Every structure is written in structure tokens, then in C-alpha cells.
CSV table of N, CA, C and O in Angstrom, one decimal:
chain,number,residue,atom,x,y,z
Z,15,MET,N,0.9,-1.2,0.0
Z,15,MET,CA,0.0,0.0,0.0
Z,15,MET,C,0.9,1.2,0.0
Z,15,MET,O,1.8,1.3,0.8
Z,16,PRO,N,0.7,2.2,-0.9
Z,16,PRO,CA,1.5,3.4,-0.9
Z,16,PRO,C,1.4,4.1,0.4
Z,16,PRO,O,0.4,4.1,1.0
Z,17,LEU,N,2.5,4.8,0.8
Z,17,LEU,CA,2.6,5.5,2.1
Z,17,LEU,C,1.4,6.5,2.2
Z,17,LEU,O,0.8,6.6,3.2
Z,18,ARG,N,1.1,7.3,1.1
Z,18,ARG,CA,0.1,8.3,1.2
Z,18,ARG,C,-1.3,7.6,1.5
Z,18,ARG,O,-2.0,8.2,2.3
Z,19,HIS,N,-1.6,6.5,0.9
Z,19,HIS,CA,-2.8,5.8,1.1
Z,19,HIS,C,-2.8,5.2,2.5
Z,19,HIS,O,-3.9,5.3,3.2
Z,20,PHE,N,-1.7,4.7,3.0
Z,20,PHE,CA,-1.6,4.1,4.3
Z,20,PHE,C,-1.8,5.2,5.4
Z,20,PHE,O,-2.6,5.0,6.3
Z,21,ALA,N,-1.2,6.4,5.2
Z,21,ALA,CA,-1.3,7.5,6.1
Z,21,ALA,C,-2.8,7.9,6.2
Z,21,ALA,O,-3.3,8.2,7.2
Z,22,ALA,N,-3.4,8.0,5.0
Z,22,ALA,CA,-4.8,8.5,5.0
Z,22,ALA,C,-5.7,7.5,5.7
Z,22,ALA,O,-6.6,7.8,6.5
Z,23,ALA,N,-5.4,6.2,5.5
Z,23,ALA,CA,-6.2,5.1,6.2
Z,23,ALA,C,-6.0,5.2,7.7
Z,23,ALA,O,-6.9,5.1,8.5
Z,24,ALA,N,-4.7,5.4,8.1
Z,24,ALA,CA,-4.3,5.4,9.5
Z,24,ALA,C,-4.9,6.6,10.2
Z,24,ALA,O,-5.3,6.6,11.4
Z,25,LEU,N,-5.1,7.7,9.5
Z,25,LEU,CA,-5.6,8.9,10.1
Z,25,LEU,C,-7.1,9.0,9.9
Z,25,LEU,O,-7.7,10.0,10.4
Z,26,GLY,N,-7.7,8.0,9.4
Z,26,GLY,CA,-9.2,7.9,9.2
Z,26,GLY,C,-9.7,8.8,8.1
Z,26,GLY,O,-10.9,9.3,8.2
Z,27,CYS,N,-8.9,9.1,7.1
Z,27,CYS,CA,-9.3,10.0,6.0
Z,27,CYS,C,-9.8,9.1,4.9
Z,27,CYS,O,-9.3,8.1,4.6
Z,28,ALA,N,-10.9,9.6,4.3
Z,28,ALA,CA,-11.4,8.9,3.1
Z,28,ALA,C,-10.8,9.5,1.9
Z,28,ALA,O,-10.6,10.7,1.7
Z,29,MET,N,-10.3,8.7,0.9
Z,29,MET,CA,-9.8,9.2,-0.3
Z,29,MET,C,-10.7,8.8,-1.4
Z,29,MET,O,-11.0,7.6,-1.7
Z,30,VAL,N,-11.3,9.8,-2.1
Z,30,VAL,CA,-12.2,9.5,-3.2
Z,30,VAL,C,-11.7,10.1,-4.5
Z,30,VAL,O,-11.3,11.3,-4.5
Z,31,LEU,N,-11.5,9.3,-5.5
Z,31,LEU,CA,-11.0,9.7,-6.8
Z,31,LEU,C,-12.1,9.6,-7.8
Z,31,LEU,O,-12.8,8.6,-7.8
Z,32,SER,N,-12.2,10.6,-8.7
Z,32,SER,CA,-13.2,10.6,-9.7
Z,32,SER,C,-12.9,9.5,-10.7
Z,32,SER,O,-11.7,9.2,-10.9
Z,33,ALA,N,-13.9,9.1,-11.5
Z,33,ALA,CA,-13.6,8.1,-12.5
Z,33,ALA,C,-12.8,8.6,-13.7
Z,33,ALA,O,-12.2,7.9,-14.4
Z,34,THR,N,-12.8,10.0,-13.8
Z,34,THR,CA,-12.1,10.6,-14.9
Z,34,THR,C,-10.7,11.0,-14.5
Z,34,THR,O,-10.0,11.7,-15.3
Z,35,ALA,N,-10.2,10.7,-13.3
Z,35,ALA,CA,-8.9,11.1,-12.9
Z,35,ALA,C,-7.8,10.4,-13.7
Z,35,ALA,O,-7.9,9.3,-14.0
Z,36,THR,N,-6.8,11.2,-14.0
Z,36,THR,CA,-5.6,10.5,-14.7
Z,36,THR,C,-4.8,9.8,-13.7
Z,36,THR,O,-5.0,9.9,-12.5
Z,37,SER,N,-3.9,8.9,-14.2
Z,37,SER,CA,-3.1,8.2,-13.3
Z,37,SER,C,-2.2,9.1,-12.5
Z,37,SER,O,-1.9,8.8,-11.3
Z,38,ALA,N,-1.7,10.2,-13.0
Z,38,ALA,CA,-0.9,11.1,-12.2
Z,38,ALA,C,-1.8,11.8,-11.1
Z,38,ALA,O,-1.3,11.9,-10.0
Z,39,GLU,N,-3.0,12.1,-11.4
Z,39,GLU,CA,-3.9,12.7,-10.4
Z,39,GLU,C,-4.2,11.7,-9.3
Z,39,GLU,O,-4.2,12.0,-8.2
Z,40,ALA,N,-4.4,10.4,-9.7
Z,40,ALA,CA,-4.7,9.4,-8.8
Z,40,ALA,C,-3.5,9.1,-7.9
Z,40,ALA,O,-3.7,8.7,-6.7
Z,41,ALA,N,-2.3,9.2,-8.4
Z,41,ALA,CA,-1.1,8.9,-7.7
Z,41,ALA,C,-0.8,10.0,-6.6
Z,41,ALA,O,-0.2,9.7,-5.6
Z,42,SER,N,-1.2,11.2,-6.9
Z,42,SER,CA,-0.9,12.3,-5.9
Z,42,SER,C,-2.1,13.2,-5.6
Z,42,SER,O,-2.1,14.3,-6.1
Z,43,PRO,N,-3.1,12.6,-4.9
Z,43,PRO,CA,-4.3,13.4,-4.7
Z,43,PRO,C,-3.9,14.6,-3.8
Z,43,PRO,O,-3.1,14.5,-2.9
Z,44,THR,N,-4.6,15.7,-4.0
Z,44,THR,CA,-4.4,16.9,-3.1
Z,44,THR,C,-5.6,17.1,-2.3
Z,44,THR,O,-6.8,17.0,-2.8
Z,45,PRO,N,-5.5,17.4,-1.0
Z,45,PRO,CA,-6.6,17.6,-0.1
Z,45,PRO,C,-7.4,18.9,-0.6
Z,45,PRO,O,-6.8,19.8,-1.0
Z,46,THR,N,-8.7,18.8,-0.4
Z,46,THR,CA,-9.5,20.0,-0.7
Z,46,THR,C,-9.3,21.0,0.5
Z,46,THR,O,-8.8,20.6,1.5
Z,47,ARG,N,-9.7,22.2,0.3
Z,47,ARG,CA,-9.6,23.2,1.3
Z,47,ARG,C,-10.4,22.8,2.6
Z,47,ARG,O,-10.0,23.0,3.7
Z,48,ALA,N,-11.6,22.2,2.3
Z,48,ALA,CA,-12.4,21.8,3.5
Z,48,ALA,C,-11.7,20.7,4.2
Z,48,ALA,O,-11.7,20.7,5.5
Z,49,THR,N,-11.1,19.7,3.5
Z,49,THR,CA,-10.3,18.7,4.2
Z,49,THR,C,-9.2,19.2,5.0
Z,49,THR,O,-8.9,18.9,6.1
Z,50,ALA,N,-8.4,20.1,4.3
Z,50,ALA,CA,-7.2,20.7,5.0
Z,50,ALA,C,-7.6,21.5,6.2
Z,50,ALA,O,-7.0,21.4,7.3
Z,51,ALA,N,-8.7,22.2,6.1
Z,51,ALA,CA,-9.2,23.0,7.3
Z,51,ALA,C,-9.6,22.1,8.4
Z,51,ALA,O,-9.3,22.4,9.6
Z,52,GLN,N,-10.3,21.0,8.1
Z,52,GLN,CA,-10.7,20.1,9.1
Z,52,GLN,C,-9.5,19.5,9.8
Z,52,GLN,O,-9.4,19.4,11.0
Z,53,VAL,N,-8.5,19.0,9.0
Z,53,VAL,CA,-7.3,18.4,9.6
Z,53,VAL,C,-6.5,19.4,10.4
Z,53,VAL,O,-5.9,19.0,11.4
Z,54,CYS,N,-6.5,20.6,10.0
Z,54,CYS,CA,-5.7,21.6,10.6
Z,54,CYS,C,-6.3,22.4,11.8
Z,54,CYS,O,-5.8,23.4,12.2
Z,55,THR,N,-7.5,21.9,12.2
Z,55,THR,CA,-8.1,22.6,13.3
Z,55,THR,C,-7.4,22.2,14.6
Z,55,THR,O,-7.5,21.1,15.1
Z,56,PRO,N,-6.6,23.1,15.2
Z,56,PRO,CA,-5.9,22.8,16.4
Z,56,PRO,C,-6.8,22.4,17.6
Z,56,PRO,O,-7.9,22.9,17.7
Z,57,GLY,N,-6.3,21.5,18.4
Z,57,GLY,CA,-7.1,21.0,19.5
Z,57,GLY,C,-6.9,19.5,19.6
Z,57,GLY,O,-6.7,18.8,18.7
Z,58,GLY,N,-7.0,19.0,20.8
Z,58,GLY,CA,-6.8,17.6,21.0
Z,58,GLY,C,-5.4,17.2,20.5
Z,58,GLY,O,-4.4,17.9,20.9
Z,59,PRO,N,-5.3,16.2,19.7
Z,59,PRO,CA,-3.9,15.7,19.3
Z,59,PRO,C,-3.4,16.5,18.0
Z,59,PRO,O,-2.4,16.2,17.5
Z,60,VAL,N,-4.1,17.5,17.5
Z,60,VAL,CA,-3.7,18.2,16.3
Z,60,VAL,C,-3.2,19.6,16.7
Z,60,VAL,O,-3.8,20.3,17.5
Z,61,SER,N,-2.0,20.0,16.2
Z,61,SER,CA,-1.4,21.3,16.4
Z,61,SER,C,-0.9,21.8,15.2
Z,61,SER,O,-0.8,21.1,14.1
Z,62,VAL,N,-0.4,23.1,15.2
Z,62,VAL,CA,0.1,23.7,14.0
Z,62,VAL,C,1.6,24.2,14.4
Z,62,VAL,O,1.8,24.8,15.4
Z,63,ILE,N,2.5,24.0,13.4
Z,63,ILE,CA,3.9,24.4,13.6
Z,63,ILE,C,3.9,25.9,13.5
Z,63,ILE,O,3.3,26.5,12.6
Z,64,LYS,N,4.7,26.6,14.4
Z,64,LYS,CA,4.9,28.0,14.3
Z,64,LYS,C,6.4,28.3,14.2
Z,64,LYS,O,7.1,28.3,15.1
Z,65,GLY,N,6.9,28.4,12.9
Z,65,GLY,CA,8.3,28.6,12.7
Z,65,GLY,C,8.6,28.1,11.3
Z,65,GLY,O,7.9,27.3,10.7
Z,66,THR,N,9.7,28.6,10.7
Z,66,THR,CA,10.1,28.3,9.4
Z,66,THR,C,11.4,27.4,9.4
Z,66,THR,O,12.2,27.6,10.3
Z,67,ASN,N,11.4,26.4,8.5
Z,67,ASN,CA,12.5,25.4,8.5
Z,67,ASN,C,12.8,24.8,9.8
Z,67,ASN,O,13.9,24.7,10.3
Z,68,VAL,N,11.7,24.2,10.4
Z,68,VAL,CA,11.8,23.6,11.7
Z,68,VAL,C,12.3,22.2,11.5
Z,68,VAL,O,11.7,21.4,10.8
Z,69,THR,N,13.4,21.8,12.2
Z,69,THR,CA,14.0,20.5,12.1
Z,69,THR,C,13.2,19.5,12.9
Z,69,THR,O,12.9,19.7,14.0
Z,70,MET,N,12.8,18.4,12.2
Z,70,MET,CA,12.2,17.2,12.8
Z,70,MET,C,13.3,16.2,13.0
Z,70,MET,O,14.1,16.0,12.1
Z,71,ARG,N,13.3,15.6,14.2
Z,71,ARG,CA,14.5,14.7,14.5
Z,71,ARG,C,14.0,13.3,14.8
Z,71,ARG,O,12.8,13.1,15.2
Z,72,ASP,N,14.9,12.3,14.7
Z,72,ASP,CA,14.5,10.9,15.0
Z,72,ASP,C,14.4,10.6,16.5
Z,72,ASP,O,13.8,9.6,16.9
Z,73,ALA,N,14.9,11.5,17.3
Z,73,ALA,CA,14.8,11.4,18.8
Z,73,ALA,C,15.0,12.9,19.3
Z,73,ALA,O,15.5,13.7,18.6
Z,74,PRO,N,14.6,13.2,20.5
Z,74,PRO,CA,14.8,14.5,21.0
Z,74,PRO,C,16.3,14.9,20.9
Z,74,PRO,O,17.2,14.3,21.4
Z,75,GLY,N,16.6,15.9,20.1
Z,75,GLY,CA,17.9,16.4,19.8
Z,75,GLY,C,18.7,15.5,18.9
Z,75,GLY,O,19.9,15.7,18.7
Z,76,GLY,N,18.0,14.5,18.3
Z,76,GLY,CA,18.7,13.5,17.4
Z,76,GLY,C,19.0,14.0,16.0
Z,76,GLY,O,19.1,15.2,15.7
Z,77,ARG,N,19.0,13.0,15.1
Z,77,ARG,CA,19.3,13.2,13.7
Z,77,ARG,C,18.1,13.8,12.9
Z,77,ARG,O,17.0,13.5,13.2
Z,78,TRP,N,18.4,14.5,11.9
Z,78,TRP,CA,17.3,15.1,11.0
Z,78,TRP,C,16.5,14.1,10.3
Z,78,TRP,O,17.1,13.1,9.7
Z,79,VAL,N,15.2,14.2,10.3
Z,79,VAL,CA,14.4,13.3,9.5
Z,79,VAL,C,13.4,14.0,8.6
Z,79,VAL,O,12.8,13.4,7.7
Z,80,GLY,N,13.3,15.3,8.7
Z,80,GLY,CA,12.5,16.2,7.9
Z,80,GLY,C,12.4,17.6,8.3
Z,80,GLY,O,13.0,17.9,9.4
Z,81,THR,N,11.8,18.4,7.5
Z,81,THR,CA,11.7,19.9,7.8
Z,81,THR,C,10.3,20.3,7.8
Z,81,THR,O,9.6,20.2,6.8
Z,82,ALA,N,9.8,20.8,8.9
Z,82,ALA,CA,8.4,21.4,9.0
Z,82,ALA,C,8.5,22.9,8.7
Z,82,ALA,O,9.5,23.5,8.8
Z,83,GLN,N,7.3,23.4,8.2
Z,83,GLN,CA,7.2,24.8,7.8
Z,83,GLN,C,6.1,25.4,8.6
Z,83,GLN,O,5.2,24.7,9.1
Z,84,ASN,N,6.1,26.7,8.7
Z,84,ASN,CA,5.1,27.5,9.4
Z,84,ASN,C,3.7,27.1,8.9
Z,84,ASN,O,3.5,27.1,7.7
Z,85,GLY,N,2.8,26.8,9.8
Z,85,GLY,CA,1.4,26.4,9.4
Z,85,GLY,C,1.2,24.9,9.1
Z,85,GLY,O,0.1,24.5,8.9
Z,86,ASP,N,2.3,24.1,9.1
Z,86,ASP,CA,2.1,22.7,8.9
Z,86,ASP,C,1.3,22.1,10.1
Z,86,ASP,O,1.5,22.4,11.2
Z,87,CYS,N,0.4,21.2,9.7
Z,87,CYS,CA,-0.5,20.6,10.7
Z,87,CYS,C,0.2,19.3,11.1
Z,87,CYS,O,0.8,18.6,10.3
Z,88,VAL,N,0.2,19.0,12.4
Z,88,VAL,CA,0.8,17.8,13.0
Z,88,VAL,C,-0.1,17.1,13.9
Z,88,VAL,O,-0.9,17.7,14.6
Z,89,HIS,N,0.0,15.8,14.0
Z,89,HIS,CA,-0.7,15.0,14.9
Z,89,HIS,C,0.3,14.7,16.1
Z,89,HIS,O,1.4,14.1,15.8
Z,90,TRP,N,-0.1,15.0,17.3
Z,90,TRP,CA,0.8,14.8,18.4
Z,90,TRP,C,0.6,13.4,19.0
Z,90,TRP,O,-0.5,12.9,19.2
Z,91,TYR,N,1.7,12.7,19.4
Z,91,TYR,CA,1.7,11.4,20.0
Z,91,TYR,C,2.1,11.4,21.4
Z,91,TYR,O,1.6,10.8,22.3
Z,92,ALA,N,3.2,12.1,21.7
Z,92,ALA,CA,3.8,12.1,23.1
Z,92,ALA,C,4.8,13.3,23.2
Z,92,ALA,O,5.2,14.0,22.3
Z,93,SER,N,5.1,13.6,24.5
Z,93,SER,CA,6.1,14.6,24.9
Z,93,SER,C,7.1,14.0,25.8
Z,93,SER,O,6.7,13.1,26.6
Z,94,THR,N,8.3,14.6,25.8
Z,94,THR,CA,9.3,14.1,26.8
Z,94,THR,C,10.3,15.2,27.0
Z,94,THR,O,10.4,16.2,26.2
Z,95,SER,N,11.2,15.1,27.9
Z,95,SER,CA,12.3,16.0,28.2
Z,95,SER,C,13.4,15.6,27.3
Z,95,SER,O,13.6,14.4,26.9
Z,96,GLY,N,14.2,16.6,26.9
Z,96,GLY,CA,15.4,16.3,26.0
Z,96,GLY,C,16.4,17.5,26.1
Z,96,GLY,O,16.3,18.3,27.0
Z,97,PRO,N,17.3,17.6,25.2
Z,97,PRO,CA,18.2,18.7,25.2
Z,97,PRO,C,17.5,20.0,25.1
Z,97,PRO,O,16.5,20.2,24.5
Z,98,SER,N,18.1,21.0,25.8
Z,98,SER,CA,17.6,22.4,25.8
Z,98,SER,C,17.7,23.0,24.4
Z,98,SER,O,18.7,22.8,23.7
Z,99,THR,N,16.7,23.8,24.1
Z,99,THR,CA,16.7,24.5,22.8
Z,99,THR,C,16.4,25.9,23.1
Z,99,THR,O,15.5,26.3,23.9
Z,100,ALA,N,17.2,26.8,22.5
Z,100,ALA,CA,17.0,28.2,22.6
Z,100,ALA,C,15.9,28.6,21.5
Z,100,ALA,O,16.1,28.4,20.3
Z,101,CYS,N,14.8,29.1,22.0
Z,101,CYS,CA,13.7,29.4,21.1
Z,101,CYS,C,13.9,30.8,20.5
Z,101,CYS,O,14.5,31.7,21.1
Z,102,PRO,N,13.2,31.0,19.3
Z,102,PRO,CA,13.3,32.3,18.7
Z,102,PRO,C,12.8,33.4,19.5
Z,102,PRO,O,13.3,34.6,19.4
Z,103,ASP,N,11.9,33.2,20.4
Z,103,ASP,CA,11.3,34.3,21.3
Z,103,ASP,C,12.1,34.5,22.5
Z,103,ASP,O,11.8,35.3,23.4
Z,104,GLY,N,13.3,33.9,22.7
Z,104,GLY,CA,14.2,34.1,23.8
Z,104,GLY,C,14.1,33.1,24.9
Z,104,GLY,O,15.0,33.1,25.7
Z,105,ARG,N,13.0,32.4,25.0
Z,105,ARG,CA,12.9,31.4,26.1
Z,105,ARG,C,13.7,30.2,25.8
Z,105,ARG,O,14.2,30.0,24.6
Z,106,VAL,N,14.0,29.3,26.8
Z,106,VAL,CA,14.7,28.1,26.6
Z,106,VAL,C,13.7,26.9,26.9
Z,106,VAL,O,13.0,27.0,28.0
Z,107,SER,N,13.7,25.9,26.1
Z,107,SER,CA,12.8,24.8,26.3
Z,107,SER,C,13.5,23.5,26.3
Z,107,SER,O,14.4,23.3,25.4
Z,108,HIS,N,13.2,22.5,27.1
Z,108,HIS,CA,13.7,21.2,27.1
Z,108,HIS,C,12.6,20.2,26.8
Z,108,HIS,O,12.8,19.0,27.0
Z,109,VAL,N,11.5,20.6,26.3
Z,109,VAL,CA,10.4,19.7,26.0
Z,109,VAL,C,10.4,19.5,24.5
Z,109,VAL,O,10.5,20.4,23.7
Z,110,TRP,N,10.2,18.2,24.2
Z,110,TRP,CA,10.1,17.8,22.8
Z,110,TRP,C,8.8,17.0,22.5
Z,110,TRP,O,8.4,16.3,23.4
Z,111,HIS,N,8.3,17.1,21.3
Z,111,HIS,CA,7.0,16.5,21.0
Z,111,HIS,C,7.2,15.5,19.8
Z,111,HIS,O,7.8,15.9,18.8
Z,112,ASP,N,6.7,14.3,19.9
Z,112,ASP,CA,6.7,13.3,18.9
Z,112,ASP,C,5.4,13.6,18.0
Z,112,ASP,O,4.3,13.4,18.5
Z,113,VAL,N,5.6,14.0,16.8
Z,113,VAL,CA,4.5,14.4,15.9
Z,113,VAL,C,4.6,13.7,14.5
Z,113,VAL,O,5.7,13.4,14.1
Z,114,LEU,N,3.5,13.7,13.8
Z,114,LEU,CA,3.4,13.3,12.4
Z,114,LEU,C,3.0,14.5,11.7
Z,114,LEU,O,2.0,15.1,11.9
Z,115,ASN,N,3.9,14.9,10.7
Z,115,ASN,CA,3.6,16.1,9.9
Z,115,ASN,C,2.7,15.6,8.7
Z,115,ASN,O,3.1,14.8,7.9
Z,116,TYR,N,1.5,16.2,8.6
Z,116,TYR,CA,0.5,15.8,7.6
Z,116,TYR,C,1.0,16.2,6.2
Z,116,TYR,O,0.7,15.5,5.2
Z,117,ARG,N,1.7,17.3,6.1
Z,117,ARG,CA,2.1,17.8,4.7
Z,117,ARG,C,3.2,16.9,4.1
Z,117,ARG,O,3.1,16.5,3.0
Z,118,ILE,N,4.2,16.5,4.9
Z,118,ILE,CA,5.3,15.7,4.3
Z,118,ILE,C,5.2,14.3,4.7
Z,118,ILE,O,6.1,13.5,4.3
Z,119,LEU,N,4.3,13.9,5.6
Z,119,LEU,CA,4.1,12.5,6.0
Z,119,LEU,C,5.4,12.0,6.7
Z,119,LEU,O,5.8,10.9,6.4
Z,120,VAL,N,5.9,12.8,7.6
Z,120,VAL,CA,7.1,12.4,8.3
Z,120,VAL,C,6.8,12.5,9.8
Z,120,VAL,O,6.2,13.4,10.3
Z,121,ARG,N,7.2,11.4,10.5
Z,121,ARG,CA,7.0,11.4,12.0
Z,121,ARG,C,8.4,11.7,12.6
Z,121,ARG,O,9.4,11.1,12.2
Z,122,GLY,N,8.4,12.6,13.6
Z,122,GLY,CA,9.6,13.0,14.2
Z,122,GLY,C,9.4,13.8,15.4
Z,122,GLY,O,8.3,14.2,15.8
Z,123,TRP,N,10.5,14.2,16.1
Z,123,TRP,CA,10.5,15.0,17.3
Z,123,TRP,C,10.8,16.4,17.0
Z,123,TRP,O,11.7,16.7,16.2
Z,124,VAL,N,10.0,17.3,17.6
Z,124,VAL,CA,10.1,18.8,17.3
Z,124,VAL,C,10.1,19.4,18.7
Z,124,VAL,O,9.4,19.1,19.6
Z,125,SER,N,11.0,20.4,18.8
Z,125,SER,CA,11.1,21.2,20.1
Z,125,SER,C,9.8,21.9,20.3
Z,125,SER,O,9.1,22.4,19.4
Z,126,ASP,N,9.5,22.1,21.6
Z,126,ASP,CA,8.3,22.8,22.1
Z,126,ASP,C,8.3,24.3,21.6
Z,126,ASP,O,7.3,25.0,21.6
Z,127,CYS,N,9.5,24.8,21.3
Z,127,CYS,CA,9.6,26.2,20.8
Z,127,CYS,C,8.7,26.5,19.7
Z,127,CYS,O,8.4,27.6,19.4
Z,128,PHE,N,8.3,25.5,18.9
Z,128,PHE,CA,7.6,25.7,17.6
Z,128,PHE,C,6.1,25.4,17.7
Z,128,PHE,O,5.5,25.1,16.6
Z,129,PHE,N,5.6,25.4,18.9
Z,129,PHE,CA,4.1,25.2,19.0
Z,129,PHE,C,3.4,26.3,19.7
Z,129,PHE,O,4.0,27.1,20.4
């Protein structure tokens, strides 16, 4: 099962393709504005990244696995303590969040500075 279809199934999203869709359209469906707005409504396990070129890591303070952008919607799984991070607003945080970025379909750890 392709990753995009697996992620949609895992997130409980329905994927509907029209009978006239080309194979290229079927291979890379784009969410409608209504779907994106529903997925991006913060609250519960859904949050929005606040920052540009935010590094996602394989563990708190670990290796790079992806880059989140301002406004990316993420599904939160867990939080833990880790290496301290100097935040853009001047505070220091040692809290890290395990999240799945809906836009790039990457799961990784992001500093609390960017929520």
C-alpha cells in the first residue's frame, strides 16, 4: 500500500478519486480546502507548527528526518524531556513532541519552541 494511502487510512481519512482522474492525479491526490481546514483545526492531538524550516528529528535532539514549515499541521503522539533548545522568542525549552507532519508525512520529534 503506498505511504500516502496508508497514512490516509491510519488517520481515518477517506480518499475519493473521480472516475475521470488521470493516473498522475490518482497517484498524488491533493486535499481540498475543506479537508485541509478540518485536519488543521488545532485541539486535542492536532497542532500547528509556528516557525520556518523547523527541524524534525529521530529522537529529542537527534538526527534530522524532515523539515516542517510554518502552518504545517501535525498529529501529536507524546512529549518528553530532552536537550535544551534556545527558542526564537528568547525562552529556553527542554520539552520535545513526537508528531506526524501531515504535509510531508514524516513522523519525528520537534522542540516545544515551535508550538
